[in-house]
PDB file of C-alpha atoms in Angstrom:
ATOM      1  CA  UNK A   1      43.411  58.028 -23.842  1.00  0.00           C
ATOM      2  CA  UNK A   2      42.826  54.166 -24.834  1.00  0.00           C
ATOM      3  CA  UNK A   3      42.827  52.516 -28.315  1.00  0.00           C
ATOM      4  CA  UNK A   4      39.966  50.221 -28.040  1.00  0.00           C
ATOM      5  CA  UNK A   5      42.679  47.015 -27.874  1.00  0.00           C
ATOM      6  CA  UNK A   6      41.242  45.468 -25.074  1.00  0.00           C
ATOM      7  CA  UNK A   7      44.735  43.336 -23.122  1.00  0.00           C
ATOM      8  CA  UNK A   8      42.508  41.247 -20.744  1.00  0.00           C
ATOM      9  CA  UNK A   9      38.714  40.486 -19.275  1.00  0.00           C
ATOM     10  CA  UNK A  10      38.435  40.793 -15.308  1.00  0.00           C
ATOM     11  CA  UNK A  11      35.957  39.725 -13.047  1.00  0.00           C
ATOM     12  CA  UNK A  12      33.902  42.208 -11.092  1.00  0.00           C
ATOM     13  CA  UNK A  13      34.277  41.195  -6.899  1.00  0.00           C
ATOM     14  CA  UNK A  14      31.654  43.848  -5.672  1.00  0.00           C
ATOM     15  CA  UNK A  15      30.099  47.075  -6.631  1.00  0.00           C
ATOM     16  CA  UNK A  16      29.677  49.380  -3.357  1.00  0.00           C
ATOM     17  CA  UNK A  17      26.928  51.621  -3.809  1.00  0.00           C
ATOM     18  CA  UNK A  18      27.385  54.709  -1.587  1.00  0.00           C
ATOM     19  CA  UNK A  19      24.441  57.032  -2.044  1.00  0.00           C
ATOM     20  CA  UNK A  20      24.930  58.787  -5.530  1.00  0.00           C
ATOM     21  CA  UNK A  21      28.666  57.096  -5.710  1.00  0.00           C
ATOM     22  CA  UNK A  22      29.896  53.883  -6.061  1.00  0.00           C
ATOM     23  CA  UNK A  23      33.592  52.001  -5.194  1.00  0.00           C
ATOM     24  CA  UNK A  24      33.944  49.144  -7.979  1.00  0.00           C
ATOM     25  CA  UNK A  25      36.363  46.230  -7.393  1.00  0.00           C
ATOM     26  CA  UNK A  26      37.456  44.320 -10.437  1.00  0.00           C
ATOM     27  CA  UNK A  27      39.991  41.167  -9.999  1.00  0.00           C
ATOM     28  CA  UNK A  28      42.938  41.391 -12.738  1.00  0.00           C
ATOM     29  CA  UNK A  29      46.383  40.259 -13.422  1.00  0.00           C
ATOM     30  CA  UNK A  30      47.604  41.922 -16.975  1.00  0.00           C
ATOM     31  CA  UNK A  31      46.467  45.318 -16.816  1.00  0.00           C
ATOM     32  CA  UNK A  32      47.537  44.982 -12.292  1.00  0.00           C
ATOM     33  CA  UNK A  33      51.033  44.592 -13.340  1.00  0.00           C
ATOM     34  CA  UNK A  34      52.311  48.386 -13.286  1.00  0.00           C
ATOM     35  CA  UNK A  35      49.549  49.403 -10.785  1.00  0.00           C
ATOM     36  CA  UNK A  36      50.018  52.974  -9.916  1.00  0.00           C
ATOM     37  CA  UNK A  37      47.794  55.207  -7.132  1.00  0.00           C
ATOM     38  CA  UNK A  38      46.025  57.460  -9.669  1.00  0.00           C
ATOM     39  CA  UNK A  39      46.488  55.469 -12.898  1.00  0.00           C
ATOM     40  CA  UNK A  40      43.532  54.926 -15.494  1.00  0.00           C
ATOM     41  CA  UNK A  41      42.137  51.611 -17.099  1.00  0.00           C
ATOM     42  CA  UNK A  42      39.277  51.648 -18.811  1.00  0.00           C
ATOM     43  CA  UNK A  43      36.938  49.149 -17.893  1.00  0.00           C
ATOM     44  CA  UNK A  44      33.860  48.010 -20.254  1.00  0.00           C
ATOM     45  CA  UNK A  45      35.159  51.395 -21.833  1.00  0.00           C
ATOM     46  CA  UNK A  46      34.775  54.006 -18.874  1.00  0.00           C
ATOM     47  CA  UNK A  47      37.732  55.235 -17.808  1.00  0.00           C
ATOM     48  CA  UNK A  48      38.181  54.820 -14.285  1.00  0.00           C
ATOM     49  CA  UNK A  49      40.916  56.278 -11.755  1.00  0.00           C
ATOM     50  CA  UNK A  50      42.382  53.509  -9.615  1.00  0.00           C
ATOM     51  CA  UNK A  51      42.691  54.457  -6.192  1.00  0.00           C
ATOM     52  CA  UNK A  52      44.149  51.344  -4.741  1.00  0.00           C
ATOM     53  CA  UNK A  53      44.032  47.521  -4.857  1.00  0.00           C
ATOM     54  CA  UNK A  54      44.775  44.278  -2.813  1.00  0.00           C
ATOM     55  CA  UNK A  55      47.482  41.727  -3.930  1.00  0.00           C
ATOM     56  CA  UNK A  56      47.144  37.860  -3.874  1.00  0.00           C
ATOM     57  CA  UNK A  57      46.968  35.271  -6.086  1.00  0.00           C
ATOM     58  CA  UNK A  58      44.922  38.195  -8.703  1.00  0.00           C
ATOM     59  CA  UNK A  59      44.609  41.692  -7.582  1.00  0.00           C
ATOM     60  CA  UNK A  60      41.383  43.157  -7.227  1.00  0.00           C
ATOM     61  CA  UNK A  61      42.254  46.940  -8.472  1.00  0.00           C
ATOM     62  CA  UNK A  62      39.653  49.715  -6.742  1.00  0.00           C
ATOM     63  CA  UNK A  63      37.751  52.356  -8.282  1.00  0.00           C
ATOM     64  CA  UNK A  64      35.893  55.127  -7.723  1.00  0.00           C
ATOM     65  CA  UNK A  65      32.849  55.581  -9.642  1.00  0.00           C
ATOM     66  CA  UNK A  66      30.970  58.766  -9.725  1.00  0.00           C
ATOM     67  CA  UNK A  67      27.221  59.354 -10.302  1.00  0.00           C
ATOM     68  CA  UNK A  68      27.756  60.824 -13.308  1.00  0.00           C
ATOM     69  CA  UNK A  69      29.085  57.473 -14.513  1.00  0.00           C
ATOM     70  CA  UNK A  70      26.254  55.289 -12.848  1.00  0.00           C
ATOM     71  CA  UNK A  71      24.355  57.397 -15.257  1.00  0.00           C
ATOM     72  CA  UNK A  72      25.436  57.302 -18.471  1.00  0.00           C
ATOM     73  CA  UNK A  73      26.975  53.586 -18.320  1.00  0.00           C
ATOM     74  CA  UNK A  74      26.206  50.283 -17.691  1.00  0.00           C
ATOM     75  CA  UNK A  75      28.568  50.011 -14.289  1.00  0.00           C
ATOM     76  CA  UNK A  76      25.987  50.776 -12.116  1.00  0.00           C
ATOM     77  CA  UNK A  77      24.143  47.526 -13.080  1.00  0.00           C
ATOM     78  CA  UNK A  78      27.305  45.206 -12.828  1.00  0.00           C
ATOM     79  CA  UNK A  79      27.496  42.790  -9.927  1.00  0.00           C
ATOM     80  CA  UNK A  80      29.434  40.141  -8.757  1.00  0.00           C
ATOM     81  CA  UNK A  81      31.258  37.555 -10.853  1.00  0.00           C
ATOM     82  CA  UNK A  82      29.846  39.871 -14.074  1.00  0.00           C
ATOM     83  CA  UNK A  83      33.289  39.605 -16.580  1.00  0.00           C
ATOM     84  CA  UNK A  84      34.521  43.612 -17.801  1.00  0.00           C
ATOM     85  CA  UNK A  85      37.045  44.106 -20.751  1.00  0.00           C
ATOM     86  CA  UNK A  86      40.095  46.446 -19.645  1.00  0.00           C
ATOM     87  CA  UNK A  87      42.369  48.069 -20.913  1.00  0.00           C
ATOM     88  CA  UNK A  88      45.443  50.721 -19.330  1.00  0.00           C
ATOM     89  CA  UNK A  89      46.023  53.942 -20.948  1.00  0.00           C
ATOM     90  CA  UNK A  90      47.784  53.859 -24.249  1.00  0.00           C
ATOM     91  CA  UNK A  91      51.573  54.971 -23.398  1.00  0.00           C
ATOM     92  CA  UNK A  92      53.002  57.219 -26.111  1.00  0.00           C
ATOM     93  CA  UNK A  93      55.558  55.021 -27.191  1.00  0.00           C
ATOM     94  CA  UNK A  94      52.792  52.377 -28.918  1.00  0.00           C
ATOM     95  CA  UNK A  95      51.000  52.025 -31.472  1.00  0.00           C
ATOM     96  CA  UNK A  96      48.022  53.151 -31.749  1.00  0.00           C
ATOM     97  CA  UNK A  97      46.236  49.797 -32.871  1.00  0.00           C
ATOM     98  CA  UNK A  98      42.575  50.717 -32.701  1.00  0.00           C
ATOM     99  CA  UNK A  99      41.105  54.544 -33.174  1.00  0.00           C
ATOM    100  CA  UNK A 100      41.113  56.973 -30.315  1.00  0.00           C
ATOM    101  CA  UNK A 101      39.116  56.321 -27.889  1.00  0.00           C
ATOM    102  CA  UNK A 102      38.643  58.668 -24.878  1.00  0.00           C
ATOM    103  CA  UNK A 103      36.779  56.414 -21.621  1.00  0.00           C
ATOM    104  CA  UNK A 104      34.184  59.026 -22.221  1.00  0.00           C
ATOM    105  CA  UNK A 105      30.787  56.913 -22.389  1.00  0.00           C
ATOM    106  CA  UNK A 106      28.597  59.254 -24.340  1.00  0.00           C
ATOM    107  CA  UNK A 107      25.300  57.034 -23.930  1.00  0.00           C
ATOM    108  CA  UNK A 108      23.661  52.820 -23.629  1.00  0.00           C
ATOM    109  CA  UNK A 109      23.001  50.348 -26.495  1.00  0.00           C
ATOM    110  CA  UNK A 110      21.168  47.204 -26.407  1.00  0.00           C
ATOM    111  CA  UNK A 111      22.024  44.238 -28.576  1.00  0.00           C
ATOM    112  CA  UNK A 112      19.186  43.784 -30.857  1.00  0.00           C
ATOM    113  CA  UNK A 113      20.601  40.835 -32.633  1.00  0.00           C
ATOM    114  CA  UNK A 114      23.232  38.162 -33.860  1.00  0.00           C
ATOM    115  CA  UNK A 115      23.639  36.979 -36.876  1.00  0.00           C
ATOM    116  CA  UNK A 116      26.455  33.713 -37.413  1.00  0.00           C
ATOM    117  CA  UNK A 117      28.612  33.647 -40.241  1.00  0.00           C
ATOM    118  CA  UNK A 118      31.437  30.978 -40.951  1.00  0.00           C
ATOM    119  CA  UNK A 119      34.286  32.696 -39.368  1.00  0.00           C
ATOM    120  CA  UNK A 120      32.753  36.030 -37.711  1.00  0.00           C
ATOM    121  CA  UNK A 121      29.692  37.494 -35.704  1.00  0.00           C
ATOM    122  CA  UNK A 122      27.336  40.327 -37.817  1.00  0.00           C
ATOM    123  CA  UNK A 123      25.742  42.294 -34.037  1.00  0.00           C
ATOM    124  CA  UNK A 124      23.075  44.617 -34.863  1.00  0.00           C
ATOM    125  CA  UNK A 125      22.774  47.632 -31.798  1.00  0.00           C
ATOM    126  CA  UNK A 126      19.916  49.443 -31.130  1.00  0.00           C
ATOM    127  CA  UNK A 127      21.360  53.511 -31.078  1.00  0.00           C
ATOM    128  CA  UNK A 128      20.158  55.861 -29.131  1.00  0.00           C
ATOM    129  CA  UNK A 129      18.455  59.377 -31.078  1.00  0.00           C
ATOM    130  CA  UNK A 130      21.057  61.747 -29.981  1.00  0.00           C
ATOM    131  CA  UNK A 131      23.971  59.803 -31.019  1.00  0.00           C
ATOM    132  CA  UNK A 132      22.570  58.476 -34.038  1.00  0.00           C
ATOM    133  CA  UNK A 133      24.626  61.442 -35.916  1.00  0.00           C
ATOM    134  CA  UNK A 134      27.773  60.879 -34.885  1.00  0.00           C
ATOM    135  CA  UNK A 135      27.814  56.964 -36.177  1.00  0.00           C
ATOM    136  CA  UNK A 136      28.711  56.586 -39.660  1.00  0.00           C
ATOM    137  CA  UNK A 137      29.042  53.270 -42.155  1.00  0.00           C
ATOM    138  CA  UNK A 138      33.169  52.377 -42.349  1.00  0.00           C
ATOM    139  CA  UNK A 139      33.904  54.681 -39.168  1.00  0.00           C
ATOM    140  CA  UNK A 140      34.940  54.045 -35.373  1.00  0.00           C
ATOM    141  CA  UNK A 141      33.067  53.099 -32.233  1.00  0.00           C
ATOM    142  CA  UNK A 142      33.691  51.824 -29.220  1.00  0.00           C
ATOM    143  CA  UNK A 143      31.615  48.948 -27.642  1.00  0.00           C
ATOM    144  CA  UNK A 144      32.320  48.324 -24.330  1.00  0.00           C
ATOM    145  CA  UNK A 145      35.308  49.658 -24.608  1.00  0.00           C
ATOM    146  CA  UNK A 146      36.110  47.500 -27.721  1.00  0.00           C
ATOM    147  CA  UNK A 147      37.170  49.759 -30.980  1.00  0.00           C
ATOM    148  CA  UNK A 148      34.839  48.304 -33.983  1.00  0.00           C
ATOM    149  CA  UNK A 149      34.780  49.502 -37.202  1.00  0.00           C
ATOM    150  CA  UNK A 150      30.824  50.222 -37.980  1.00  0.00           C
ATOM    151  CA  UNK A 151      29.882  47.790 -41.011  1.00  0.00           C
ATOM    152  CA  UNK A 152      26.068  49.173 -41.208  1.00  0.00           C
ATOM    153  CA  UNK A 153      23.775  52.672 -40.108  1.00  0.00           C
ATOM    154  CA  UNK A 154      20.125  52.607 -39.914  1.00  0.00           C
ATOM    155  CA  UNK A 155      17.916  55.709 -38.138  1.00  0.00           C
ATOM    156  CA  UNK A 156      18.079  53.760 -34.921  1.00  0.00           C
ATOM    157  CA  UNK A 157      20.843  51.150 -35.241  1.00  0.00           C
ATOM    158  CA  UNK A 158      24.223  50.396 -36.463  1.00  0.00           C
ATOM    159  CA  UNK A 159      26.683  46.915 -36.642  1.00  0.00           C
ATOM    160  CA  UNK A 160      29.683  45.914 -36.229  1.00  0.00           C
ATOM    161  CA  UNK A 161      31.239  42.167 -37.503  1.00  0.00           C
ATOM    162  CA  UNK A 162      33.276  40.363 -35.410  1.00  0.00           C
ATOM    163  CA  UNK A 163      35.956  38.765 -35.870  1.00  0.00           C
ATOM    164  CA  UNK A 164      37.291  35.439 -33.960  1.00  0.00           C
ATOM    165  CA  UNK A 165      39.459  37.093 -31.639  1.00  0.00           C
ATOM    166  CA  UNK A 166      36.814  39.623 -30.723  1.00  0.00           C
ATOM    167  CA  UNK A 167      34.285  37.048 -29.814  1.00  0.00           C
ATOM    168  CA  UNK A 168      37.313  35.440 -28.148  1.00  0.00           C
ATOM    169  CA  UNK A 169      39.316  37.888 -26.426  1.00  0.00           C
ATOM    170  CA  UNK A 170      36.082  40.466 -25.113  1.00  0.00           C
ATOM    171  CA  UNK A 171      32.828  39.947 -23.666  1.00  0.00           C
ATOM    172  CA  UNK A 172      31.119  40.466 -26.544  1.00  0.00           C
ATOM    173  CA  UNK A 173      31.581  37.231 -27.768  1.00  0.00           C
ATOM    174  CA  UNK A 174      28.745  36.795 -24.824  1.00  0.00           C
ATOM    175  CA  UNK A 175      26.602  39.420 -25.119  1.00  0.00           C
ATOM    176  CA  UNK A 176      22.759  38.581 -26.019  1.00  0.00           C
ATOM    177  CA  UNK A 177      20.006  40.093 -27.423  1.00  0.00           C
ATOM    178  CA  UNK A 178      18.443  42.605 -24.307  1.00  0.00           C
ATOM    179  CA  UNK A 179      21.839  43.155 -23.038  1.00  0.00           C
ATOM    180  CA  UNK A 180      22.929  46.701 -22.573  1.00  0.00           C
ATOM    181  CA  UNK A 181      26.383  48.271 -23.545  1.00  0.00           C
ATOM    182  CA  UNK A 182      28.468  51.068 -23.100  1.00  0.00           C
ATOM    183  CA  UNK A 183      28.767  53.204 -26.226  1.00  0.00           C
ATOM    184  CA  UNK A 184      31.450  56.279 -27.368  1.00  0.00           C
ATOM    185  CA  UNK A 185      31.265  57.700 -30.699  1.00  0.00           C
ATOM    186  CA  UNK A 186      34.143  59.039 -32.496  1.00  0.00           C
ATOM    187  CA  UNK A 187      35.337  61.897 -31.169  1.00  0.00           C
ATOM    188  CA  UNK A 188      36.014  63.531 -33.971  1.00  0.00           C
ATOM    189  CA  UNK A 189      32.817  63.000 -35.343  1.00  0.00           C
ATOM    190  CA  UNK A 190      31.503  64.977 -31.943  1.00  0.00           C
ATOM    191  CA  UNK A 191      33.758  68.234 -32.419  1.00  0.00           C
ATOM    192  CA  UNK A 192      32.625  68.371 -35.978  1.00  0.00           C
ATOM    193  CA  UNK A 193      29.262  68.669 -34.882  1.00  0.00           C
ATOM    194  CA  UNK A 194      30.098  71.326 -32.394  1.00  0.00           C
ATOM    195  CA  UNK A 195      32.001  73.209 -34.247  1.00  0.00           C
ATOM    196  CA  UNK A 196      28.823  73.362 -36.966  1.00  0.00           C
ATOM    197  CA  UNK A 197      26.932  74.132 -34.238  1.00  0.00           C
ATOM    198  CA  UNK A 198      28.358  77.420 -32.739  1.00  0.00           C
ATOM    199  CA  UNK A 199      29.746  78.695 -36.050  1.00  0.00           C
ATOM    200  CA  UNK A 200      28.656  82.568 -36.378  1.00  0.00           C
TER     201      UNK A 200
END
């Protein structure tokens, strides 16, 4: 589990594409300082499994990516020198500064547009239908692994403002218009639905 606080931005070395799998290398130093075989870090909001790195003057921490998650994310389109948020599994002695967020990528957005304001960033996000539902004005997402609060719903878009530290701290300070991201919904929001769904 992850709270959408994203501690650093890495730097992608390679993405190894091997047949329907993938091994991802991403150069870090925060989130690389209690490395463990096994451990998860989400990165650009999927939750990956580390399954070993290389020290030096950064680490470059490897994953395993499966097809599943070439997919339904944007990792399978990330190459060299391309920056990632991360962020390591919330410990249960934190706080839980964002909303719950799972590493779960339930589908892709694209940036439809930017709009400045003094202080902050208004994004606009183009939604795909079948999560449309699940996104809801004043409640939680997760962009890029980034926990937003949802400031606006249309039928086929939603936004989010951001705030200095956003646009400083995460990559979506950089993001464009065209540019894909990595979208979970609240989960909460999704269980509801189920639940209505197989009621007798």
């Amino acid at each position: 589990m992850f709270t959408g606080i994203i501690e650093e931005v890495g730097e992608v070395v390679d993405l190894e594409l091997r047949g329907d799998s993938a091994v991802l290398h991403v150069r870090a130093a925060a989130v690389a300082d209690d490395l463990a075989h096994g451990a998860s870090i989400a990165v650009n909001g999927v939750c990956l499994t580390v399954v070993g790195w290389q020290a030096g003057e950064s680490t470059a921490i490897d994953f395993d990516v499966m097809g599943e998650t070439l997919k339904r994310s944007v990792v399978g389109g990330l190459a060299a020198g391309d920056r990632v948020n991360l962020e390591r599994a919330v410990r249960a002695d934190t706080r839980l500064g964002g909303h719950v967020v799972q590493g779960h990528v339930d589908g892709i957005g694209v940036v439809v547009s930017r709009t400045t304001g003094n202080e902050w960033e208004a994004v606009r996000f183009g939604l795909p239908a079948e999560l449309a539902r699940f996104v809801a004005e004043k409640g939680s997402v997760a962009i890029d692994g980034v926990s937003l609060t949802v400031t606006g719903v249309g039928p086929d878009w939603f936004e989010v403002g951001l705030i200095p530290e956003t646009l400083r701290a995460t990559t979506l300070g950089t993001k464009a218009a065209g540019d894909s991201v990595n979208l979970e919904v609240d989960v909460l929001a999704k269980y509801v639905a189920r639940l209505l769904e197989t009621r007798p």
